Short mmCIF file of C-alpha atoms in Angstrom, two decimals:
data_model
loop_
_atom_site.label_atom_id
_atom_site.label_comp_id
_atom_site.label_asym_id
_atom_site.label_seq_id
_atom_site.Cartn_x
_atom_site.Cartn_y
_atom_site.Cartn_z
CA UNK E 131 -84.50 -91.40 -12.84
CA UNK E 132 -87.94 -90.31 -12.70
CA UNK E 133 -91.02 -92.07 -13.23
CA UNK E 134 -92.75 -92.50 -16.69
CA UNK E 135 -93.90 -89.34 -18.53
CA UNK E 136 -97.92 -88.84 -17.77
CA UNK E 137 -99.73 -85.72 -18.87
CA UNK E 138 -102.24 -85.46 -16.82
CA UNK E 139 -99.56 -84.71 -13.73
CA UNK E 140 -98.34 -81.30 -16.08
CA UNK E 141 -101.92 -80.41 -15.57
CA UNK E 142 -102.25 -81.33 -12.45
CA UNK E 143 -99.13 -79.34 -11.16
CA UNK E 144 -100.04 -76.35 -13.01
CA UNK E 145 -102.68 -74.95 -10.49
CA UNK E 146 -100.49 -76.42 -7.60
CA UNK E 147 -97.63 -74.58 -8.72
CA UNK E 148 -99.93 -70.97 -9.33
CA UNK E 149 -100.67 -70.53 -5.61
CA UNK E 150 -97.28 -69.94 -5.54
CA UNK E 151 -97.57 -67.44 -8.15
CA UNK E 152 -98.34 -64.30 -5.81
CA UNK E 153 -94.65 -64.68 -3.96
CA UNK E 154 -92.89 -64.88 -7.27
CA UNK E 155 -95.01 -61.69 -8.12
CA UNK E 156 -94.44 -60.00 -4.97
CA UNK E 157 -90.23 -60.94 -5.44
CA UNK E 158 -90.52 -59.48 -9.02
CA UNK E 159 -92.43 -56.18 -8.39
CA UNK E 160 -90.87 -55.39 -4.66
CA UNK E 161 -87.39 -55.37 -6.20
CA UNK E 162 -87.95 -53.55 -9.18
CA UNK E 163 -89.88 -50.86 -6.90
CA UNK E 164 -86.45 -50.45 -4.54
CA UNK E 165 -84.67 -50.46 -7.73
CA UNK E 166 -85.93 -47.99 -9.39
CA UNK E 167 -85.06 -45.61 -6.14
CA UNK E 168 -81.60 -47.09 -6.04
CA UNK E 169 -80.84 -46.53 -9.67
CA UNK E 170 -82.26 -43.16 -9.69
CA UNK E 171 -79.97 -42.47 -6.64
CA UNK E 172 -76.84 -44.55 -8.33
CA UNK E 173 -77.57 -42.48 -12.30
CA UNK E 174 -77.49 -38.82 -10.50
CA UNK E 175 -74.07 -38.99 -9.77
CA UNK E 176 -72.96 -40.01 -13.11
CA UNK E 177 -75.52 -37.51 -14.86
CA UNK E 178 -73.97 -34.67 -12.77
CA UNK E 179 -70.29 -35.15 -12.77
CA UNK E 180 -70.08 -35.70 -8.81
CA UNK E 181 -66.20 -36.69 -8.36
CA UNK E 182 -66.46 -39.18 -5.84
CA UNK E 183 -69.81 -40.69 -5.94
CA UNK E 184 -69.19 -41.23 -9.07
CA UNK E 185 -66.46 -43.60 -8.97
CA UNK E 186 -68.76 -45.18 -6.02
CA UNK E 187 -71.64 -45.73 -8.32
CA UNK E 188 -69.48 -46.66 -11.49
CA UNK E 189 -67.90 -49.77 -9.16
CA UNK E 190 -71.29 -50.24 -7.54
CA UNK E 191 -72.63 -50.89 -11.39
CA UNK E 192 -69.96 -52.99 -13.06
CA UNK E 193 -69.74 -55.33 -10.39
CA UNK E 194 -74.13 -56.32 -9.91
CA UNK E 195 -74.04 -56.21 -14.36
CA UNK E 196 -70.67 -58.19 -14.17
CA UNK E 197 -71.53 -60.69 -11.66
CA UNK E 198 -74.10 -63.23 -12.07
CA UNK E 199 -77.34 -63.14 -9.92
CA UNK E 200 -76.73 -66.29 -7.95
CA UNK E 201 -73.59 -65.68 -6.63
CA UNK E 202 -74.67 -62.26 -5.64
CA UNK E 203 -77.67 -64.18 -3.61
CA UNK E 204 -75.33 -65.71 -1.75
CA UNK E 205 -73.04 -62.85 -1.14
CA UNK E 206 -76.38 -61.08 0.62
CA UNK E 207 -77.30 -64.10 2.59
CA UNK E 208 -74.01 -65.01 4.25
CA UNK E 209 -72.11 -61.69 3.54
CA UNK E 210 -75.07 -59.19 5.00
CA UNK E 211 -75.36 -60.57 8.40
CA UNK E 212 -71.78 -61.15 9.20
CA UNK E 213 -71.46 -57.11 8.54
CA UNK E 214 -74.39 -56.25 10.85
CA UNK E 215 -72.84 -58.91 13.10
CA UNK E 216 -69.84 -56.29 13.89
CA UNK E 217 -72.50 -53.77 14.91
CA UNK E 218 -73.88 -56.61 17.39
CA UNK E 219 -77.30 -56.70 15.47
CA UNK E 220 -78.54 -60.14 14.72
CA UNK E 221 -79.88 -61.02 11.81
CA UNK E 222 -80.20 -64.77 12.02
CA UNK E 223 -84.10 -64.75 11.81
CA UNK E 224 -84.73 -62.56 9.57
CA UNK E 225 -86.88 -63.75 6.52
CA UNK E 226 -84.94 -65.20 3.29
CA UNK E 227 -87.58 -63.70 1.75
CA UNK E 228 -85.84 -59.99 2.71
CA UNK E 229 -82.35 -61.32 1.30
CA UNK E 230 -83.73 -62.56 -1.77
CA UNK E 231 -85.60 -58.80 -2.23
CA UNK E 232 -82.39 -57.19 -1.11
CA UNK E 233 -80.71 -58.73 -3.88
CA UNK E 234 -83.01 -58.43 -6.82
CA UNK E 235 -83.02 -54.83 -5.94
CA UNK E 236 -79.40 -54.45 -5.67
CA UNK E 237 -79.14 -56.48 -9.53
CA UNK E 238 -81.69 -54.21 -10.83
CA UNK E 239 -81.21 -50.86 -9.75
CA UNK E 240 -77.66 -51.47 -11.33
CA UNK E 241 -79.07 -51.33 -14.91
CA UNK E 242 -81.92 -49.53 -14.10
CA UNK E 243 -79.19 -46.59 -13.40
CA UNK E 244 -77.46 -47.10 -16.57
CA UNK E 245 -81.29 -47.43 -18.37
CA UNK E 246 -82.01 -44.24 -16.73
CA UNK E 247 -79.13 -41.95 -18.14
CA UNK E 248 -79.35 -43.51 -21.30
CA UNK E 249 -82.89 -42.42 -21.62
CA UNK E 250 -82.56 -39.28 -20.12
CA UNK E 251 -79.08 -38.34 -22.77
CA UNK E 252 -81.55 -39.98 -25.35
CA UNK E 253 -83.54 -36.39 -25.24
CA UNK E 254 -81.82 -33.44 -27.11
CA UNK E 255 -80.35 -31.10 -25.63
CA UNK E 256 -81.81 -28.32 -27.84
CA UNK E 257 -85.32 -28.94 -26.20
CA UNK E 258 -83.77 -28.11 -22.85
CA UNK E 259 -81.65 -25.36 -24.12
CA UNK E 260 -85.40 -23.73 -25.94
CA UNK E 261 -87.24 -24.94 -22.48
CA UNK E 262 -84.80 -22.43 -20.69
CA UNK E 263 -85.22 -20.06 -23.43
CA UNK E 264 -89.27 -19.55 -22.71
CA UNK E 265 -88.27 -19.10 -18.72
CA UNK E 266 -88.61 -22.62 -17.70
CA UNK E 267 -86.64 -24.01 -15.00
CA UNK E 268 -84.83 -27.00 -14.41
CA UNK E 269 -87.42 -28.95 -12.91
CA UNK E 270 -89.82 -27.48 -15.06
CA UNK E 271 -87.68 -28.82 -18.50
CA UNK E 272 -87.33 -31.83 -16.43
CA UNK E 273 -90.49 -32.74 -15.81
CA UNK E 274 -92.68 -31.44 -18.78
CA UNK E 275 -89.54 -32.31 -21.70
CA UNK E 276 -87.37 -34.13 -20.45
CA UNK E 277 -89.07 -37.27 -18.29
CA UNK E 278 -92.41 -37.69 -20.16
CA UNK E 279 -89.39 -39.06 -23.59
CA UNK E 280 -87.42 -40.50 -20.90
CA UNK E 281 -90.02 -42.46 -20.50
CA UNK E 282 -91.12 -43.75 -23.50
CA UNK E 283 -87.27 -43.88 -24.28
CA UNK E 284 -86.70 -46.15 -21.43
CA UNK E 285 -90.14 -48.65 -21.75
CA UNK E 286 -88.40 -51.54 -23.87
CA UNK E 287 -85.13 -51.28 -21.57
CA UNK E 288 -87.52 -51.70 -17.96
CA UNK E 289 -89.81 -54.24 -19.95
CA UNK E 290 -86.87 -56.39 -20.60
CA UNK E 291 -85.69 -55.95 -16.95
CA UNK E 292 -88.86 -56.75 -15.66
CA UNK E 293 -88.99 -59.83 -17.65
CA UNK E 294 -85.24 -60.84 -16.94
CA UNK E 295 -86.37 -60.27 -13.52
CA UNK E 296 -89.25 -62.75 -13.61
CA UNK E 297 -87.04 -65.44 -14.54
CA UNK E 298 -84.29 -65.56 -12.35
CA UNK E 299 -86.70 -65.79 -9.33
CA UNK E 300 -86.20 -68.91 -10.57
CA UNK E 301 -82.84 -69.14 -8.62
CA UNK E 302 -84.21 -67.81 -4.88
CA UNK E 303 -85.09 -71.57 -4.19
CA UNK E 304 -81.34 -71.51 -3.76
CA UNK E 305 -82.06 -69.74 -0.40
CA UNK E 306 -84.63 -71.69 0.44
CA UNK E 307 -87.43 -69.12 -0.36
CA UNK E 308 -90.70 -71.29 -1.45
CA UNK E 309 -91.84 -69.47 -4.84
CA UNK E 310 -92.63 -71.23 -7.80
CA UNK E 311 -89.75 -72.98 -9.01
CA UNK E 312 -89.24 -74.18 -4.68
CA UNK E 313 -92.36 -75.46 -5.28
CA UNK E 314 -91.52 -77.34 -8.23
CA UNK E 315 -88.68 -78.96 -7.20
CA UNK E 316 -90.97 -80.44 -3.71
CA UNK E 317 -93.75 -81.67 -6.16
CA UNK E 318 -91.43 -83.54 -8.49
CA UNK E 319 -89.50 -85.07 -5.47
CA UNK E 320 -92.46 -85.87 -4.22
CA UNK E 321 -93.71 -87.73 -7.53
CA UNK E 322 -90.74 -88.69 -9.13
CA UNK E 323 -92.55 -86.77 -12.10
CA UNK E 324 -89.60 -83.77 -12.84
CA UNK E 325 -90.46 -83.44 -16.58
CA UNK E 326 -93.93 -83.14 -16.01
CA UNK E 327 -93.34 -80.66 -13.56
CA UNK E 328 -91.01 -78.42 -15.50
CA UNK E 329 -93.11 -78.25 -18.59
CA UNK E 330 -95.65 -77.30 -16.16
CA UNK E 331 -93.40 -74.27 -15.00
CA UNK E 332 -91.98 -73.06 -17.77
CA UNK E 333 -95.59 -72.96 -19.40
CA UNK E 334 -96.39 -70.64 -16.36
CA UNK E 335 -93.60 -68.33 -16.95
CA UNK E 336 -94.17 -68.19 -20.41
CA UNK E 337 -97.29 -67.52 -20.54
CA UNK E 338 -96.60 -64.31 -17.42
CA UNK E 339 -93.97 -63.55 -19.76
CA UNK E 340 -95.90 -62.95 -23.19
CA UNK E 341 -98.26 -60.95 -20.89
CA UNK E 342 -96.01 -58.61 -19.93
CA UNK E 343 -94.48 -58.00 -22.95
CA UNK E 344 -97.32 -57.24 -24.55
CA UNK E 345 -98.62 -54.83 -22.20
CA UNK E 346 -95.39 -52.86 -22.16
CA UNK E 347 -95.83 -52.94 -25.87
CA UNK E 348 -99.03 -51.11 -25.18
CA UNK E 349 -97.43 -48.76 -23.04
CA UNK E 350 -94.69 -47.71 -24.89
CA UNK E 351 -97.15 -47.43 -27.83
CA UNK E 352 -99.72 -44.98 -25.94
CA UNK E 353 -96.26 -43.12 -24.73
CA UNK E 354 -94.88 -42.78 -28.59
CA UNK E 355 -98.32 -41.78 -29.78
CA UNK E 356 -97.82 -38.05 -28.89
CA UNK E 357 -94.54 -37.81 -30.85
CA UNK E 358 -95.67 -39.66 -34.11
CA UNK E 359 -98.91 -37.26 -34.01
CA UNK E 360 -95.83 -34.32 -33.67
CA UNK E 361 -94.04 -36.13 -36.41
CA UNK E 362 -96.80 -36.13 -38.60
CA UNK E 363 -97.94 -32.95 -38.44
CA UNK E 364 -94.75 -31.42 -38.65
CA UNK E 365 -94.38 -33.50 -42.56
CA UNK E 366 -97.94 -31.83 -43.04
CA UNK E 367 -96.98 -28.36 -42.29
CA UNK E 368 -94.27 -28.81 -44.31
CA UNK E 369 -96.36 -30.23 -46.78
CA UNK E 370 -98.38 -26.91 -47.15
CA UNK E 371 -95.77 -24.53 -46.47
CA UNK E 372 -94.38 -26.06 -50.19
CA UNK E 373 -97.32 -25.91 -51.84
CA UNK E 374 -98.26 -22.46 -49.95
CA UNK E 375 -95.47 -20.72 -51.98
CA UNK E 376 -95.80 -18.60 -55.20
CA UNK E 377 -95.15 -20.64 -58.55
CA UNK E 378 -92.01 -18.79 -59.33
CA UNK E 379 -90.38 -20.03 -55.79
CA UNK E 380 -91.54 -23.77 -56.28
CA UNK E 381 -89.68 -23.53 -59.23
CA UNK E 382 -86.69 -21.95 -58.03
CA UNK E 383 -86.50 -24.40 -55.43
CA UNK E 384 -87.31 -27.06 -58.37
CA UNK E 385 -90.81 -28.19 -56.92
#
């Protein structure tokens, strides 16, 4: 049992457990940054029909979205140097820190593949299909229609990665890596003051987490701006078009 609740140690902690903020940060945005190139490399098979890497990336993805995060941590610490052991490479002093990055990035790029060709399939194929009819080519459709509403397709879906992300560094004091929550659990053994100490973390990740969602609010906003302007001014057109007609065709057409 810990000691009696005192407020002034959930204050206290608070800035103690922010200079650990910056590692918890750097876990967060250095696996999101390898998994966005292994999810783009895991979603092209799938997107292009290639026989065997696609069974390959299909396994690859149900087992890091089927499993949960902490056992995988484990499986990377023990199970990745035992395999580089039978190439006689030693990995014994190599930084948790890598592990713990290795397997964030493994766990995200798995549904940042399957975020990736849903946003992409999200675009119509007619504005491909009238891309290739002006004498664009496929990187040309790709990159000019297809990607820029990829994008905004696929903000809410990396938003709530990046945020899923933030909170199960939570679980990399399991390796022994000292980020925020590591730090947490040596201040309240230290004190005997848990409570106080966990109110003081989860007000820290709430707060980091209300930030970001907010700002990828923003940014899916400013993305879906362009296409509500189209939307608009397509009803407009249409608008005067109606109106534009002869009295005897609004009638027809019972306007």
């Amino acid at each position: 049992m810990g000691k009696k609740f005192d407020i002034n140690y959930v204050l206290d902690f608070i800035p103690k457990l922010l200079s650990y903020l910056d590692i918890t940060l750097f876990i967060v945005t250095a696996s999101l940054v390898f998994g966005l190139l292994i999810g783009f490399l895991v979603a092209l098979p799938r997107m292009y029909n290639v026989p065997v890497l696609k069974r390959v990336s299909q396994v690859y993805v149900s087992f890091f979205r089927g499993t949960p995060i902490l056992i995988q941590l484990f499986l990377v610490y023990y199970g990745v140097p035992e395999l580089f052991k039978l190439v006689n490479i030693d990995l014994s002093r190599t930084d948790v820190l890598v592990f713990v990055i290795l397997s964030y990035s493994l766990h995200s790029g798995a549904f940042i593949s399957e975020g990736i060709r849903a946003a992409v399939n999200g675009v119509e194929r007619g504005q491909v299909e009238a891309a290739y009819s002006v004498g664009m080519n496929g990187f040309q459709a790709f990159t000019r229609i297809i990607l820029p509403q990829a994008l905004a397709i696929s903000v809410p879906i990396f938003a709530n990665l990046t945020i899923a992300n933030l909170k199960d560094t939570s679980l990399a004091f399991t390796l022994g890596a000292m980020e925020m929550t590591g730090k947490s659990q040596t201040l309240g053994t230290a004190t005997q003051h848990f409570i106080e100490t966990y109110i003081a973390l989860s007000l820290i990740y709430f707060v980091i987490s209300t930030v970001l969602e907010r700002a990828f609010h923003y940014v899916e906003r400013r993305l879906l701006k362009h296409e509500k302007q189209l939307v608009q001014h397509g009803h407009r057109s249409r608008k005067r078009s109606l109106w534009g007609k002869p009295l005897v065709t609004r009638i027809e057409e019972g306007g």
